[in-house]
Amino acid sequence: MNFLKAEWRKLAIINYEISPEVLTKYLPEGTELDFYKGKCYVSLVGFMFLNTKLLGLPIPFHRNFEEVNLRFYVRKKENKTWKRGVVFIKEIVPRSALSLVANAVYKENYHTMPMKSKIRETDTDVMIKYSWKDKSWHSIQMTAENTMLPMEADSEFEFITEHYWGFTKKEKRTSVYEVCHSQWKYYRVKDHKLDIDFKLVYGIDFECLRYQNPVSVMLAEGSEIEVKMKK
């Protein structure tokens, strides 16, 4: 059964390499870290949630909004098959009702903060900026070439975007839900700018991200998505 249908669009993805030891205490029971070419990744992702429907119904004033999340990558073996998914450290949205529903139903770590976005497209460029306020304003901004490119097999972009399960940790219980969407195309990023106090927003475990350069910066077009009920 589908819990939520929406579109995820213009996903700005900032990838960092991080020590696996930092993430150990956040691992849901039964999962293990998923690596890309020996690297352990954590990603900061900002995007637009559009045309949102909950249990098939549009919710007034909650259809279009921004989200920014910090996540890492895991996998879990079931019936000799690996389920590859993500675990969220924190998900930020601009309306308290969104946090209330997501935290109650999926036991996620949603927080409500003032947010704003800016997206501008020309014939040659795409510019996006996502901002959120936790005492002070933080932001992700990037400019990319306005030409969508297909996903390449075994690429870093495929690894980051082709995780179709969400795992949540609640003491020694693990919840899982499926996110369905088509393969995404991407834009070639030309430049980016970050203004984020990682310690303030995400805690001391992630303060290290403030002092290191990203491994990669990506801009995905996104698609329609469906989120299944949790198990």
Short mmCIF file of C-alpha atoms in Angstrom, two decimals, residues 25-192:
data_model
loop_
_atom_site.label_atom_id
_atom_site.label_comp_id
_atom_site.label_asym_id
_atom_site.label_seq_id
_atom_site.Cartn_x
_atom_site.Cartn_y
_atom_site.Cartn_z
CA LYS A 25 25.84 3.98 16.75
CA TYR A 26 23.30 5.12 14.13
CA LEU A 27 23.06 1.70 12.41
CA PRO A 28 19.64 0.04 12.67
CA GLU A 29 19.68 -3.54 13.94
CA GLY A 30 20.39 -6.05 11.14
CA THR A 31 21.92 -3.55 8.72
CA GLU A 32 25.52 -2.90 7.76
CA LEU A 33 27.27 0.03 6.10
CA ASP A 34 27.26 0.09 2.30
CA PHE A 35 30.50 1.26 0.67
CA TYR A 36 31.31 2.62 -2.77
CA LYS A 37 34.79 1.56 -3.91
CA GLY A 38 35.90 1.25 -0.30
CA LYS A 39 34.57 4.67 0.75
CA CYS A 40 31.97 5.28 3.43
CA TYR A 41 29.65 8.12 2.37
CA VAL A 42 27.39 10.57 4.12
CA SER A 43 25.29 12.92 1.95
CA LEU A 44 23.58 16.23 2.50
CA VAL A 45 20.55 16.40 0.19
CA GLY A 46 18.26 19.35 -0.52
CA PHE A 47 15.26 19.08 -2.84
CA MET A 48 11.68 20.09 -3.60
CA PHE A 49 8.73 17.96 -2.50
CA LEU A 50 5.96 18.66 -5.07
CA ASN A 51 2.33 17.56 -5.62
CA THR A 52 2.32 15.58 -2.39
CA LYS A 53 -0.55 13.21 -1.63
CA LEU A 54 -0.97 11.30 1.64
CA LEU A 55 -2.94 8.05 1.32
CA GLY A 56 -4.08 9.34 -2.07
CA LEU A 57 -5.33 12.69 -0.78
CA PRO A 58 -3.76 16.13 -1.29
CA ILE A 59 -3.28 17.97 2.00
CA PRO A 60 -4.05 21.73 1.81
CA PHE A 61 -0.96 23.95 2.28
CA HIS A 62 1.29 20.86 2.47
CA ARG A 63 1.65 19.90 -1.20
CA ASN A 64 4.83 21.77 -2.18
CA PHE A 65 7.74 22.36 0.19
CA GLU A 66 11.50 22.03 0.66
CA GLU A 67 13.39 19.28 2.47
CA VAL A 68 17.04 19.01 3.48
CA ASN A 69 18.38 15.79 4.99
CA LEU A 70 21.65 14.24 6.10
CA ARG A 71 21.85 10.53 5.34
CA PHE A 72 24.19 7.56 4.99
CA TYR A 73 24.04 4.26 3.11
CA VAL A 74 23.36 0.75 4.40
CA ARG A 75 22.30 -2.66 3.23
CA LYS A 76 20.39 -5.58 4.77
CA LYS A 77 20.30 -9.17 3.57
CA GLU A 78 16.90 -10.84 3.31
CA ASN A 79 16.30 -14.22 1.63
CA LYS A 80 19.80 -14.14 0.10
CA THR A 81 19.08 -10.74 -1.49
CA TRP A 82 20.59 -7.42 -0.46
CA LYS A 83 18.23 -4.53 0.22
CA ARG A 84 20.22 -1.32 -0.28
CA GLY A 85 18.91 1.69 1.55
CA VAL A 86 19.55 4.83 3.54
CA VAL A 87 19.43 5.93 7.18
CA PHE A 88 18.59 9.54 7.96
CA ILE A 89 20.46 11.45 10.64
CA LYS A 90 18.04 14.39 10.44
CA GLU A 91 15.37 15.56 7.98
CA ILE A 92 14.39 19.22 7.95
CA VAL A 93 11.03 20.48 6.62
CA PRO A 94 9.23 23.83 6.94
CA ARG A 95 5.91 22.73 8.46
CA SER A 96 5.31 21.08 11.83
CA ALA A 97 2.50 18.83 10.58
CA LEU A 98 4.96 17.13 8.21
CA SER A 99 7.36 16.38 11.06
CA LEU A 100 4.54 15.13 13.28
CA VAL A 101 3.22 12.63 10.74
CA ALA A 102 6.65 11.36 9.61
CA ASN A 103 7.95 10.94 13.15
CA ALA A 104 4.77 9.21 14.33
CA VAL A 105 4.36 6.83 11.38
CA TYR A 106 7.96 6.16 10.30
CA LYS A 107 9.87 6.96 13.53
CA GLU A 108 12.14 9.23 11.50
CA ASN A 109 14.08 12.17 12.90
CA TYR A 110 12.18 15.08 11.30
CA HIS A 111 12.64 18.65 12.52
CA THR A 112 10.67 21.76 11.60
CA MET A 113 12.60 24.91 10.69
CA PRO A 114 11.98 28.01 8.56
CA MET A 115 13.01 27.20 4.98
CA LYS A 116 13.17 28.88 1.59
CA SER A 117 14.30 27.96 -1.90
CA LYS A 118 15.28 29.60 -5.15
CA ILE A 119 15.39 27.84 -8.53
CA ARG A 120 16.26 29.68 -11.73
CA GLU A 121 16.66 28.13 -15.18
CA THR A 122 18.03 29.68 -18.36
CA ASP A 123 18.80 28.11 -21.71
CA THR A 124 22.32 27.29 -20.51
CA ASP A 125 22.23 27.03 -16.69
CA VAL A 126 20.25 25.77 -13.73
CA MET A 127 20.75 27.55 -10.39
CA ILE A 128 19.28 26.22 -7.13
CA LYS A 129 19.54 27.33 -3.53
CA TYR A 130 18.01 25.69 -0.46
CA SER A 131 18.14 27.51 2.89
CA TRP A 132 17.02 26.67 6.41
CA LYS A 133 17.24 28.47 9.74
CA ASP A 134 18.52 26.98 12.99
CA LYS A 135 19.34 30.12 15.01
CA SER A 136 21.13 31.34 11.87
CA TRP A 137 20.57 30.67 8.17
CA HIS A 138 22.34 27.77 6.44
CA SER A 139 22.31 27.07 2.71
CA ILE A 140 23.25 24.85 -0.23
CA GLN A 141 23.71 26.57 -3.58
CA MET A 142 24.87 25.25 -6.94
CA THR A 143 24.89 26.08 -10.63
CA ALA A 144 24.85 23.40 -13.33
CA GLU A 145 24.66 23.09 -17.10
CA ASN A 146 21.02 22.93 -18.21
CA THR A 147 21.35 19.62 -20.03
CA MET A 148 20.09 16.40 -18.46
CA LEU A 149 22.40 13.41 -18.78
CA PRO A 150 21.54 9.71 -18.35
CA MET A 151 22.77 7.69 -15.41
CA GLU A 152 25.92 5.66 -16.06
CA ALA A 153 26.15 2.08 -14.84
CA ASP A 154 28.39 1.47 -11.80
CA SER A 155 28.91 5.20 -11.37
CA GLU A 156 29.08 7.13 -8.13
CA PHE A 157 25.80 8.83 -9.09
CA GLU A 158 24.13 5.42 -9.46
CA PHE A 159 25.38 4.34 -6.02
CA ILE A 160 24.12 7.50 -4.33
CA THR A 161 20.67 7.55 -5.95
CA GLU A 162 19.87 3.84 -6.37
CA HIS A 163 19.11 3.03 -2.72
CA TYR A 164 15.42 2.19 -2.62
CA TRP A 165 14.82 1.36 1.04
CA GLY A 166 14.62 3.50 4.15
CA PHE A 167 15.74 1.97 7.45
CA THR A 168 14.96 3.49 10.84
CA LYS A 169 16.38 2.61 14.23
CA LYS A 170 14.20 2.43 17.33
CA GLU A 171 16.26 0.88 20.14
CA LYS A 172 16.69 -2.77 18.99
CA ARG A 173 13.86 -2.68 16.47
CA THR A 174 14.34 -1.83 12.79
CA SER A 175 11.59 -0.46 10.56
CA VAL A 176 11.88 -0.56 6.79
CA TYR A 177 9.92 1.05 3.98
CA GLU A 178 10.33 1.02 0.19
CA VAL A 179 10.72 4.11 -1.99
CA CYS A 180 9.88 3.52 -5.66
CA HIS A 181 11.01 5.77 -8.50
CA SER A 182 12.49 5.61 -11.98
CA GLN A 183 16.21 6.08 -12.64
CA TRP A 184 17.20 9.71 -12.38
CA LYS A 185 19.05 11.90 -14.85
CA TYR A 186 21.57 14.46 -13.70
CA TYR A 187 23.01 17.86 -14.54
CA ARG A 188 26.76 18.52 -14.69
CA VAL A 189 27.56 20.87 -11.77
CA LYS A 190 29.75 23.86 -12.58
CA ASP A 191 30.14 25.38 -9.10
CA HIS A 192 28.66 25.25 -5.63
#
